[in-house]
Short mmCIF file of C-alpha atoms (C1' of nucleotides) in Angstrom, two decimals:
data_model
loop_
_atom_site.label_atom_id
_atom_site.label_comp_id
_atom_site.label_asym_id
_atom_site.label_seq_id
_atom_site.Cartn_x
_atom_site.Cartn_y
_atom_site.Cartn_z
CA MET X 1 22.44 -10.44 -0.26
CA ASN X 2 23.25 -6.73 -0.07
CA ASN X 3 20.43 -4.35 -0.67
CA MET X 4 20.48 -3.60 -4.39
CA GLY X 5 17.29 -2.17 -5.77
CA ILE X 6 15.11 0.73 -4.89
CA PRO X 7 12.39 0.32 -2.23
CA ILE X 8 8.85 0.17 -3.57
CA PRO X 9 7.74 3.24 -1.60
CA SER X 10 10.55 5.23 -3.23
CA LEU X 11 9.39 4.09 -6.64
CA ARG X 12 5.91 5.43 -6.01
CA ARG X 13 7.19 8.69 -4.62
CA LEU X 14 9.37 9.20 -7.67
CA LEU X 15 6.21 9.26 -9.75
CA ALA X 16 4.78 11.99 -7.55
CA TYR X 17 7.99 14.03 -7.84
CA TYR X 18 7.92 13.52 -11.60
CA ARG X 19 4.44 14.98 -11.90
CA HIS X 20 5.38 18.00 -9.85
CA LEU X 21 8.66 18.55 -11.69
CA LYS X 22 6.91 18.36 -15.02
CA SER X 23 4.17 20.77 -14.12
CA ALA X 24 6.70 23.21 -12.62
CA SER X 25 8.80 22.94 -15.75
CA GLN X 26 5.77 23.70 -17.91
CA LYS X 27 5.04 26.74 -15.77
CA GLY X 28 8.56 28.00 -16.48
CA LEU X 29 10.03 27.21 -13.08
CA GLU X 30 13.58 26.02 -13.68
CA PHE X 31 14.46 24.60 -10.26
CA LEU X 32 12.73 22.98 -7.32
CA SER X 33 14.33 22.24 -3.96
CA SER X 34 13.86 19.00 -2.04
CA GLY X 35 11.64 21.04 0.28
CA ASP X 36 9.35 22.08 -2.58
CA LEU X 37 9.06 18.52 -3.79
CA ALA X 38 8.49 17.19 -0.29
CA LEU X 39 5.58 19.58 0.16
CA ALA X 40 3.95 18.48 -3.08
CA ALA X 41 4.47 14.78 -2.48
CA GLY X 42 3.57 14.77 1.19
CA THR X 43 6.96 13.72 2.49
CA THR X 44 10.13 15.27 3.91
CA PRO X 45 13.07 16.94 2.15
CA GLU X 46 15.40 14.22 3.50
CA GLN X 47 13.23 11.55 1.98
CA VAL X 48 13.24 13.32 -1.38
CA ARG X 49 17.02 13.51 -1.41
CA LYS X 50 17.29 9.89 -0.37
CA ASP X 51 14.90 8.86 -3.14
CA PHE X 52 16.85 10.93 -5.67
CA SER X 53 20.03 9.14 -4.66
CA PHE X 54 18.79 6.19 -6.73
CA LEU X 55 18.80 8.34 -9.86
CA PRO X 56 21.86 8.70 -12.09
CA SER X 57 22.00 12.45 -11.70
CA GLN X 58 22.49 15.04 -8.98
CA GLY X 59 20.99 18.31 -7.92
CA ARG X 60 22.83 21.56 -7.38
CA SER X 61 23.72 22.85 -3.93
CA ARG X 62 21.91 26.02 -2.98
CA VAL X 63 19.80 25.76 -6.13
CA GLY X 64 17.89 22.51 -6.14
CA TYR X 65 16.91 20.18 -8.95
CA PRO X 66 16.48 21.36 -12.55
CA THR X 67 12.83 20.63 -13.28
CA GLN X 68 13.00 19.66 -16.91
CA LYS X 69 16.09 17.54 -16.63
CA PHE X 70 14.90 15.70 -13.54
CA ALA X 71 11.48 15.10 -15.05
CA GLU X 72 13.30 13.41 -17.92
CA ILE X 73 15.62 11.50 -15.62
CA ILE X 74 12.70 10.06 -13.69
CA GLU X 75 10.76 9.41 -16.89
CA ASP X 76 13.71 7.38 -18.00
CA TYR X 77 14.30 5.66 -14.71
CA LEU X 78 10.66 4.59 -14.38
CA GLY X 79 10.36 3.80 -18.08
CA LEU X 80 7.31 6.01 -18.42
CA MET X 81 7.69 6.48 -22.16
CA ASN X 82 8.04 2.78 -22.88
CA ASP X 83 4.81 1.41 -24.23
CA LYS X 84 3.58 -1.23 -21.78
CA GLU X 85 0.72 -3.41 -22.91
CA ALA X 86 -1.67 -5.11 -20.54
CA VAL X 87 -4.78 -7.25 -20.62
CA LEU X 88 -7.68 -6.94 -18.23
CA VAL X 89 -10.03 -9.73 -17.22
CA GLY X 90 -13.47 -8.94 -15.83
CA ALA X 91 -15.42 -6.39 -17.80
CA GLY X 92 -17.68 -5.30 -14.94
CA ASN X 93 -17.97 -1.74 -13.65
CA LEU X 94 -14.53 -1.68 -12.12
CA GLY X 95 -12.87 -3.31 -15.12
CA ARG X 96 -14.47 -0.88 -17.50
CA ALA X 97 -13.50 2.07 -15.31
CA LEU X 98 -9.87 0.94 -15.33
CA ALA X 99 -9.96 0.31 -19.07
CA LEU X 100 -11.09 3.89 -19.57
CA TYR X 101 -8.91 5.44 -16.87
CA PRO X 102 -7.06 8.37 -18.44
CA GLY X 103 -4.13 8.40 -16.02
CA PHE X 104 -2.57 5.21 -17.36
CA GLU X 105 -1.64 6.81 -20.65
CA GLN X 106 0.66 9.19 -18.79
CA VAL X 107 2.68 6.32 -17.41
CA GLY X 108 2.83 4.45 -20.69
CA LEU X 109 0.32 1.73 -19.90
CA ARG X 110 -2.05 0.62 -22.60
CA ILE X 111 -4.75 -1.94 -21.93
CA VAL X 112 -5.18 -3.68 -25.28
CA VAL X 113 -8.02 -6.17 -24.77
CA LEU X 114 -10.61 -7.07 -22.19
CA PHE X 115 -11.71 -10.59 -21.36
CA ASP X 116 -14.83 -11.91 -19.71
CA ASN X 117 -16.76 -15.15 -19.62
CA ASP X 118 -20.21 -13.63 -19.54
CA PRO X 119 -21.79 -14.28 -22.99
CA GLU X 120 -23.67 -11.01 -22.58
CA LYS X 121 -20.39 -9.11 -22.47
CA ILE X 122 -18.34 -11.00 -25.03
CA GLY X 123 -18.24 -9.11 -28.28
CA ASN X 124 -19.16 -5.79 -26.68
CA LYS X 125 -16.85 -2.82 -26.86
CA VAL X 126 -15.52 -0.72 -23.99
CA GLY X 127 -14.23 2.43 -25.60
CA ASP X 128 -12.12 1.09 -28.46
CA LEU X 129 -11.49 -2.21 -26.75
CA GLN X 130 -13.03 -5.53 -27.56
CA VAL X 131 -14.27 -7.97 -24.96
CA LEU X 132 -13.10 -11.52 -25.73
CA PRO X 133 -13.75 -14.86 -24.03
CA VAL X 134 -11.16 -15.85 -21.40
CA ASP X 135 -10.28 -18.97 -23.40
CA ALA X 136 -8.59 -16.76 -25.92
CA LEU X 137 -6.32 -15.17 -23.34
CA PRO X 138 -3.23 -17.40 -23.15
CA SER X 139 -2.57 -17.56 -26.87
CA LEU X 140 -3.25 -13.88 -27.44
CA VAL X 141 -1.02 -12.84 -24.55
CA GLU X 142 1.72 -15.15 -25.76
CA ARG X 143 1.49 -13.95 -29.33
CA MET X 144 1.58 -10.28 -28.33
CA LEU X 145 4.26 -10.81 -25.66
CA ILE X 146 2.12 -9.11 -23.06
CA ARG X 147 3.60 -9.14 -19.57
CA ILE X 148 1.00 -7.36 -17.41
CA GLY X 149 -2.43 -8.65 -16.42
CA ILE X 150 -5.21 -7.01 -14.43
CA ILE X 151 -7.85 -9.08 -12.62
CA THR X 152 -11.19 -7.45 -11.82
CA THR X 153 -13.28 -10.59 -11.61
CA THR X 154 -15.02 -12.03 -8.58
CA ALA X 155 -12.94 -14.10 -6.17
CA ASP X 156 -14.22 -17.44 -7.45
CA ALA X 157 -12.92 -16.81 -10.97
CA ALA X 158 -9.62 -15.24 -9.98
CA GLN X 159 -7.43 -18.33 -9.64
CA ALA X 160 -8.41 -19.66 -13.07
CA VAL X 161 -7.76 -16.25 -14.57
CA ALA X 162 -4.36 -16.01 -12.92
CA ASP X 163 -3.51 -19.49 -14.22
CA ALA X 164 -4.47 -18.48 -17.75
CA MET X 165 -2.34 -15.36 -17.46
CA VAL X 166 0.65 -17.32 -16.22
CA ALA X 167 0.16 -19.85 -19.03
CA GLY X 168 0.38 -17.02 -21.53
CA GLY X 169 3.60 -15.72 -20.02
CA ILE X 170 2.36 -12.83 -17.94
CA LYS X 171 4.85 -11.88 -15.22
CA ALA X 172 3.07 -9.16 -13.25
CA ILE X 173 -0.52 -9.31 -12.05
CA TRP X 174 -2.58 -6.54 -10.57
CA ASN X 175 -5.30 -8.28 -8.64
CA PHE X 176 -8.46 -6.47 -7.51
CA SER X 177 -10.25 -9.62 -6.36
CA THR X 178 -10.27 -10.68 -2.73
CA LEU X 179 -8.64 -14.03 -3.55
CA ARG X 180 -4.87 -14.21 -3.45
CA PRO X 181 -3.96 -16.25 -6.49
CA LYS X 182 -1.15 -18.78 -6.24
CA VAL X 183 1.44 -18.14 -8.93
CA PRO X 184 5.01 -19.25 -9.68
CA ASP X 185 7.85 -17.47 -7.91
CA ASP X 186 8.86 -15.36 -10.85
CA VAL X 187 5.42 -13.78 -11.18
CA MET X 188 4.69 -10.69 -9.13
CA VAL X 189 1.21 -10.20 -7.79
CA ARG X 190 0.08 -6.89 -6.37
CA ASN X 191 -3.12 -7.29 -4.42
CA MET X 192 -5.38 -4.28 -4.35
CA ASP X 193 -8.14 -5.08 -1.95
CA LEU X 194 -10.37 -2.02 -2.03
CA SER X 195 -12.33 -3.07 1.04
CA SER X 196 -9.20 -3.38 3.15
CA GLU X 197 -8.38 0.23 2.47
CA LEU X 198 -11.74 1.19 3.87
CA ILE X 199 -11.05 -0.84 6.96
CA VAL X 200 -8.03 1.33 7.55
CA LEU X 201 -10.07 4.52 7.26
CA SER X 202 -12.87 3.23 9.42
CA HIS X 203 -10.46 1.97 12.07
CA TYR X 204 -8.96 5.43 12.23
CA ILE X 205 -12.38 7.00 12.71
CA ARG X 206 -13.20 4.64 15.51
CA SER X 207 -9.90 5.39 17.19
CA LEU X 208 -10.74 9.10 17.01
CA GLY X 209 -14.13 8.54 18.57
CA ALA X 210 -12.66 6.47 21.36
CA GLN X 211 -9.98 9.02 22.09
CA GLU X 212 -11.81 12.32 21.69
CA PRO X 213 -12.70 12.71 25.39
CA PRO X 214 -9.19 11.85 26.74
CA LYS X 215 -7.90 14.41 24.19
CA SER X 216 -4.89 14.61 21.87
CA LEU X 217 -3.13 11.40 20.93
CA ASP X 218 -0.66 12.85 18.50
CA ASP X 219 1.61 9.85 18.48
CA ASP X 220 -1.15 7.65 17.28
CA LEU X 221 -2.24 10.10 14.62
CA ASP X 222 1.27 10.39 13.32
CA ARG X 223 1.66 6.69 13.13
CA LEU X 224 -1.50 6.29 11.12
CA GLU X 225 -0.85 9.28 8.89
CA GLN X 226 2.60 8.23 7.87
CA ALA X 227 1.79 4.96 6.22
CA SER X 228 0.23 6.24 3.06
CA MET H 1 5.20 7.12 22.97
CA ASN H 2 5.08 3.36 23.30
CA ASN H 3 3.64 1.39 20.46
CA MET H 4 -0.06 1.09 21.18
CA GLY H 5 -2.21 0.28 18.22
CA ILE H 6 -2.19 -2.36 15.57
CA PRO H 7 -0.02 -1.88 12.45
CA ILE H 8 -1.96 -1.04 9.30
CA PRO H 9 -0.69 -4.13 7.45
CA SER H 10 -2.06 -6.31 10.26
CA LEU H 11 -5.43 -4.59 9.95
CA ARG H 12 -5.63 -5.46 6.28
CA ARG H 13 -4.53 -9.03 6.84
CA LEU H 14 -7.18 -9.47 9.51
CA LEU H 15 -9.79 -8.79 6.84
CA ALA H 16 -8.30 -11.55 4.68
CA TYR H 17 -8.32 -13.99 7.61
CA TYR H 18 -11.90 -13.02 8.34
CA ARG H 19 -13.05 -13.90 4.85
CA HIS H 20 -11.34 -17.25 4.98
CA LEU H 21 -12.62 -18.07 8.47
CA LYS H 22 -16.16 -17.20 7.46
CA SER H 23 -16.12 -19.27 4.32
CA ALA H 24 -14.58 -22.23 6.18
CA SER H 25 -17.20 -21.90 8.88
CA GLN H 26 -19.96 -21.92 6.27
CA LYS H 27 -18.44 -25.05 4.77
CA GLY H 28 -18.71 -26.73 8.15
CA LEU H 29 -15.00 -26.57 9.03
CA GLU H 30 -14.77 -25.87 12.73
CA PHE H 31 -11.09 -25.05 13.09
CA LEU H 32 -8.29 -23.54 11.03
CA SER H 33 -4.63 -23.45 11.99
CA SER H 34 -2.37 -20.46 11.56
CA GLY H 35 -0.81 -22.42 8.68
CA ASP H 36 -4.15 -22.73 6.89
CA LEU H 37 -4.85 -19.05 7.29
CA ALA H 38 -1.35 -18.09 6.21
CA LEU H 39 -1.79 -20.05 3.01
CA ALA H 40 -5.07 -18.34 2.19
CA ALA H 41 -3.84 -14.86 3.03
CA GLY H 42 -0.43 -15.15 1.44
CA THR H 43 1.60 -14.78 4.60
CA THR H 44 3.31 -16.98 7.22
CA PRO H 45 1.89 -18.83 10.23
CA GLU H 46 4.02 -16.67 12.53
CA GLN H 47 2.55 -13.54 11.05
CA VAL H 48 -0.97 -14.87 11.52
CA ARG H 49 -0.33 -15.62 15.18
CA LYS H 50 1.24 -12.22 15.68
CA ASP H 51 -1.74 -10.52 14.04
CA PHE H 52 -4.15 -12.52 16.18
CA SER H 53 -2.33 -11.39 19.30
CA PHE H 54 -4.13 -8.05 18.85
CA LEU H 55 -7.49 -9.76 19.21
CA PRO H 56 -9.18 -10.30 22.58
CA SER H 57 -9.30 -14.05 22.19
CA GLN H 58 -6.97 -16.99 21.81
CA GLY H 59 -6.70 -20.13 19.73
CA ARG H 60 -6.32 -23.66 21.02
CA SER H 61 -2.98 -25.47 21.06
CA ARG H 62 -2.87 -28.43 18.71
CA VAL H 63 -6.26 -27.47 17.31
CA GLY H 64 -6.15 -24.00 15.87
CA TYR H 65 -8.72 -21.22 15.77
CA PRO H 66 -12.47 -21.86 15.91
CA THR H 67 -13.73 -20.53 12.60
CA GLN H 68 -17.09 -19.16 13.58
CA LYS H 69 -15.95 -17.57 16.79
CA PHE H 70 -12.88 -15.97 15.26
CA ALA H 71 -14.88 -14.67 12.31
CA GLU H 72 -17.10 -12.93 14.84
CA ILE H 73 -14.16 -11.70 16.89
CA ILE H 74 -12.60 -10.08 13.83
CA GLU H 75 -15.94 -8.76 12.66
CA ASP H 76 -16.21 -7.07 16.00
CA TYR H 77 -12.64 -5.87 16.13
CA LEU H 78 -12.82 -4.31 12.66
CA GLY H 79 -16.35 -3.05 13.19
CA LEU H 80 -17.54 -4.71 10.00
CA MET H 81 -21.19 -4.78 11.05
CA ASN H 82 -21.28 -1.11 11.99
CA ASP H 83 -22.96 0.86 9.28
CA LYS H 84 -20.42 3.34 7.92
CA GLU H 85 -21.70 6.07 5.62
CA ALA H 86 -19.55 7.80 3.04
CA VAL H 87 -19.87 10.37 0.30
CA LEU H 88 -18.09 10.22 -3.03
CA VAL H 89 -17.12 13.18 -5.18
CA GLY H 90 -16.47 12.74 -8.89
CA ALA H 91 -19.14 10.78 -10.73
CA GLY H 92 -16.91 9.68 -13.59
CA ASN H 93 -16.23 6.08 -14.57
CA LEU H 94 -14.14 5.31 -11.52
CA GLY H 95 -16.52 7.05 -9.12
CA ARG H 96 -19.49 5.19 -10.52
CA ALA H 97 -17.64 1.87 -10.37
CA LEU H 98 -16.84 2.45 -6.68
CA ALA H 99 -20.40 3.54 -5.95
CA LEU H 100 -21.62 0.25 -7.40
CA TYR H 101 -18.83 -1.94 -5.98
CA PRO H 102 -20.49 -4.89 -4.26
CA GLY H 103 -17.60 -5.65 -1.88
CA PHE H 104 -18.15 -2.58 0.27
CA GLU H 105 -21.42 -3.88 1.64
CA GLN H 106 -19.58 -6.80 3.22
CA VAL H 107 -17.43 -4.46 5.28
CA GLY H 108 -20.33 -2.23 6.28
CA LEU H 109 -19.60 0.70 4.01
CA ARG H 110 -22.47 2.48 2.39
CA ILE H 111 -21.93 5.31 -0.06
CA VAL H 112 -25.00 7.49 0.38
CA VAL H 113 -24.65 10.31 -2.17
CA LEU H 114 -22.44 11.26 -5.08
CA PHE H 115 -21.31 14.76 -5.89
CA ASP H 116 -20.06 16.32 -9.08
CA ASN H 117 -19.84 19.78 -10.57
CA ASP H 118 -20.61 18.78 -14.13
CA PRO H 119 -24.15 20.09 -14.90
CA GLU H 120 -24.55 17.10 -17.23
CA LYS H 121 -24.14 14.74 -14.30
CA ILE H 122 -26.01 16.60 -11.56
CA GLY H 123 -29.45 15.14 -11.07
CA ASN H 124 -28.53 11.82 -12.65
CA LYS H 125 -28.76 8.61 -10.76
CA VAL H 126 -26.04 5.99 -10.28
CA GLY H 127 -27.83 2.89 -9.08
CA ASP H 128 -30.04 4.25 -6.31
CA LEU H 129 -27.77 7.17 -5.63
CA GLN H 130 -28.34 10.77 -6.58
CA VAL H 131 -25.65 13.04 -8.00
CA LEU H 132 -25.67 16.43 -6.27
CA PRO H 133 -23.63 19.62 -6.81
CA VAL H 134 -20.47 19.86 -4.69
CA ASP H 135 -21.81 23.06 -3.04
CA ALA H 136 -24.28 20.91 -1.19
CA LEU H 137 -21.59 18.69 0.32
CA PRO H 138 -20.54 20.41 3.56
CA SER H 139 -24.02 20.93 4.94
CA LEU H 140 -25.24 17.48 3.96
CA VAL H 141 -22.20 15.79 5.43
CA GLU H 142 -22.53 17.79 8.61
CA ARG H 143 -26.24 17.07 8.95
CA MET H 144 -25.80 13.36 8.37
CA LEU H 145 -22.65 13.13 10.53
CA ILE H 146 -20.74 11.46 7.71
CA ARG H 147 -17.08 10.87 8.47
CA ILE H 148 -15.71 9.23 5.31
CA GLY H 149 -15.16 10.89 1.93
CA ILE H 150 -13.95 9.45 -1.36
CA ILE H 151 -12.34 11.65 -4.03
CA THR H 152 -12.41 10.44 -7.62
CA THR H 153 -12.10 13.82 -9.32
CA THR H 154 -9.24 15.12 -11.42
CA ALA H 155 -6.22 16.53 -9.60
CA ASP H 156 -7.19 20.15 -10.20
CA ALA H 157 -10.49 19.77 -8.33
CA ALA H 158 -9.17 17.61 -5.50
CA GLN H 159 -8.00 20.27 -3.06
CA ALA H 160 -11.31 22.16 -3.17
CA VAL H 161 -13.16 18.90 -2.66
CA ALA H 162 -10.99 17.95 0.29
CA ASP H 163 -11.58 21.41 1.78
CA ALA H 164 -15.33 20.99 1.42
CA MET H 165 -15.14 17.58 3.05
CA VAL H 166 -13.13 18.90 5.96
CA ALA H 167 -15.56 21.80 6.34
CA GLY H 168 -18.39 19.31 6.70
CA GLY H 169 -16.54 17.37 9.39
CA ILE H 170 -15.16 14.46 7.41
CA LYS H 171 -12.23 12.82 9.18
CA ALA H 172 -11.04 10.17 6.72
CA ILE H 173 -10.47 10.70 3.02
CA TRP H 174 -9.79 8.09 0.38
CA ASN H 175 -8.13 9.99 -2.42
CA PHE H 176 -7.86 8.55 -5.94
CA SER H 177 -6.60 11.77 -7.52
CA THR H 178 -2.91 12.37 -8.11
CA LEU H 179 -2.92 15.50 -5.97
CA ARG H 180 -2.13 15.09 -2.28
CA PRO H 181 -4.62 17.34 -0.56
CA LYS H 182 -3.51 19.37 2.45
CA VAL H 183 -5.77 18.69 5.41
CA PRO H 184 -5.71 19.33 9.17
CA ASP H 185 -3.73 16.95 11.36
CA ASP H 186 -6.73 15.09 12.66
CA VAL H 187 -7.91 14.10 9.18
CA MET H 188 -6.49 10.92 7.70
CA VAL H 189 -5.88 10.80 3.96
CA ARG H 190 -5.19 7.53 2.19
CA ASN H 191 -3.79 8.16 -1.24
CA MET H 192 -4.57 5.53 -3.82
CA ASP H 193 -2.60 6.45 -6.88
CA LEU H 194 -3.52 3.78 -9.41
CA SER H 195 -0.72 4.72 -11.77
CA SER H 196 1.93 4.31 -9.12
CA GLU H 197 0.85 0.72 -8.63
CA LEU H 198 1.50 0.10 -12.29
CA ILE H 199 4.92 1.62 -11.98
CA VAL H 200 5.72 -1.04 -9.41
CA LEU H 201 4.60 -3.82 -11.74
CA SER H 202 6.39 -2.41 -14.72
CA HIS H 203 9.58 -1.85 -12.75
CA TYR H 204 9.50 -5.50 -11.75
CA ILE H 205 9.12 -6.59 -15.37
CA ARG H 206 12.05 -4.49 -16.41
CA SER H 207 14.15 -5.92 -13.61
CA LEU H 208 13.28 -9.42 -14.84
CA GLY H 209 14.29 -8.58 -18.37
CA ALA H 210 17.57 -7.10 -17.25
CA GLN H 211 18.40 -10.10 -15.11
CA GLU H 212 17.23 -13.02 -17.20
CA PRO H 213 20.58 -13.64 -18.91
CA PRO H 214 22.74 -13.44 -15.73
CA LYS H 215 20.19 -15.90 -14.26
CA SER H 216 18.51 -16.30 -10.88
CA LEU H 217 18.43 -13.28 -8.61
CA ASP H 218 16.27 -14.78 -5.91
CA ASP H 219 17.11 -12.18 -3.32
CA ASP H 220 15.77 -9.47 -5.50
CA LEU H 221 12.63 -11.37 -6.37
CA ASP H 222 11.90 -12.09 -2.77
CA ARG H 223 12.32 -8.51 -1.84
CA LEU H 224 9.87 -7.38 -4.47
CA GLU H 225 7.37 -10.14 -3.83
CA GLN H 226 7.14 -9.61 -0.16
CA ALA H 227 5.81 -6.07 -0.15
CA SER H 228 2.27 -6.77 -1.21
"C1'" DT O 1 32.35 35.04 2.07
"C1'" DA O 2 28.26 33.24 4.48
"C1'" DG O 3 24.57 30.52 4.20
"C1'" DA O 4 21.35 27.63 1.83
"C1'" DT O 5 20.92 23.32 -0.02
"C1'" DT O 6 22.61 18.92 -1.54
"C1'" DG O 7 24.44 13.94 -0.79
"C1'" DT O 8 25.56 10.41 2.28
"C1'" DT O 9 26.50 8.07 6.39
"C1'" DA O 10 24.75 6.75 10.95
"C1'" DA O 11 20.85 6.23 14.24
"C1'" DT O 12 16.21 5.17 14.88
"C1'" DC O 13 12.02 3.10 14.28
"C1'" DG O 14 8.53 -0.21 13.13
"C1'" DA O 15 7.33 -4.42 11.19
"C1'" DT O 16 8.55 -9.05 10.08
"C1'" DT O 17 10.76 -13.26 11.11
"C1'" DA O 18 12.81 -16.60 14.12
"C1'" DA O 19 13.09 -19.02 18.33
"C1'" DC O 20 11.18 -21.42 21.88
"C1'" DA O 21 8.55 -22.29 26.05
"C1'" DA O 22 3.72 -23.39 27.19
"C1'" DT O 23 -0.19 -26.21 26.28
"C1'" DC O 24 -3.55 -29.60 25.20
"C1'" DT K 1 2.77 -39.52 26.69
"C1'" DA K 2 4.57 -37.40 22.44
"C1'" DG K 3 3.99 -34.15 19.24
"C1'" DA K 4 1.49 -30.51 16.96
"C1'" DT K 5 0.25 -26.01 17.45
"C1'" DT K 6 -0.28 -21.77 19.96
"C1'" DG K 7 1.50 -17.23 22.20
"C1'" DT K 8 5.21 -14.31 23.11
"C1'" DT K 9 9.74 -12.67 23.49
"C1'" DA K 10 14.06 -11.68 21.05
"C1'" DA K 11 16.63 -10.99 16.69
"C1'" DT K 12 16.59 -9.33 12.17
"C1'" DC K 13 15.56 -6.60 8.49
"C1'" DG K 14 14.34 -2.68 5.75
"C1'" DA K 15 12.85 1.87 5.46
"C1'" DT K 16 12.70 6.38 7.46
"C1'" DT K 17 14.73 10.06 9.93
"C1'" DA K 18 18.51 12.66 11.71
"C1'" DA K 19 23.01 14.48 11.46
"C1'" DC K 20 26.47 16.66 9.20
"C1'" DA K 21 30.18 17.36 5.91
"C1'" DA K 22 30.59 19.00 1.12
"C1'" DT K 23 29.46 22.45 -2.16
"C1'" DC K 24 28.29 26.37 -4.84
#
DNA sequence: TAGATTGTTAATCGATTAACAATC
DNA sequence: TAGATTGTTAATCGATTAACAATC
């Protein structure tokens, strides 16, 4: 009932702080203030301090946050060094791009196999990774105790894929299709609809166009800006 | 000062309703209730009705929303049929996947050129699209009156790319790099940090693991689920 | 010490959810 | 008509922002 648990936006910001702390530490900078971090992460010093209040460590008044130590604290808190295995279904352009995306390594994610139902794709390799038929997914996922699944198929295949993932014991699904798969309550789905992001950008542009003559609608800009 | 303007989450949900209305209409279904739409979009009937209150049209009591008409209303409201041109910088795997992404056509987005600074990539083609040097960006963008830019470069190149975009008159930037570019106030940046999304999934998995023995923490699950 | 910066509590804000009257 | 469903206003909730005491 009471609010245990860190808000999702804080979680994401912590990753941004982590990157900045680490790079500062590598440059030999020993401390960063909440103001420095806010600047790098596109937020406010108050927000940084609030976010840091979820961590099991404190900064130093008048000095700031020790870069190396806090990079480690966040690394720990977010579990960045834990090896997290995932499977990806849908070996199209987007699926392949994600399979080869270099940034995932830095957060400890490793995609271990791809799946697809296109006979043309099955048996191919994407980087080091094999492409297997979707049939093979549940047992492989179960055997390897994989908990994360990524869906980059078309909408019409997505529900069947999600079902297969759930059958194999996957608990967190990152869904790039436009369908919202139905899953049991204990499975988290994060829907990443790329088109809807563009709608947001295009809506902003239209609002600019409409409001250019009347001039300066700062309130509206602020409102749109803030929700990154 | 007062809250004009639709919330960003509503904007994105409208796109989901639109897809479902259109497909129902094509199947010959004439009406959908807020409950039907809620089910398809993963939200509640109340939320659907609230979102629809931003549209210049109403449903019918006891009947629901006419599918074809409401698909058109949303199409209009979101400007889906307006041709929106964009440029993309960073012709790596992710950039190419976005350039070839079929879903953008359905929301009226057209990526018209790619840019990159890698001499190996300049002059290549990605689908029908040419890859040009980043130097050429500002003048081309200005000449073509392009307002949307997509950044899929590494973090170290991102600020220079954003600057070039702003110089050419771009007003909305979709940024896939981990750097948060500094831009003038009238330019909207949407940051799409793929790794941070994974952090959310992995944090959820860890919370499950930690709480499996004590059993059933529905509050926590709900909280995490809801923020899609 | 004085003053910069942290940590935390309280106030605000915006979005979601609930309630319910209006309608066909 | 009775009852299902809409539209809208009010209540709740959660996250952000502001305020300020504590600290080095």
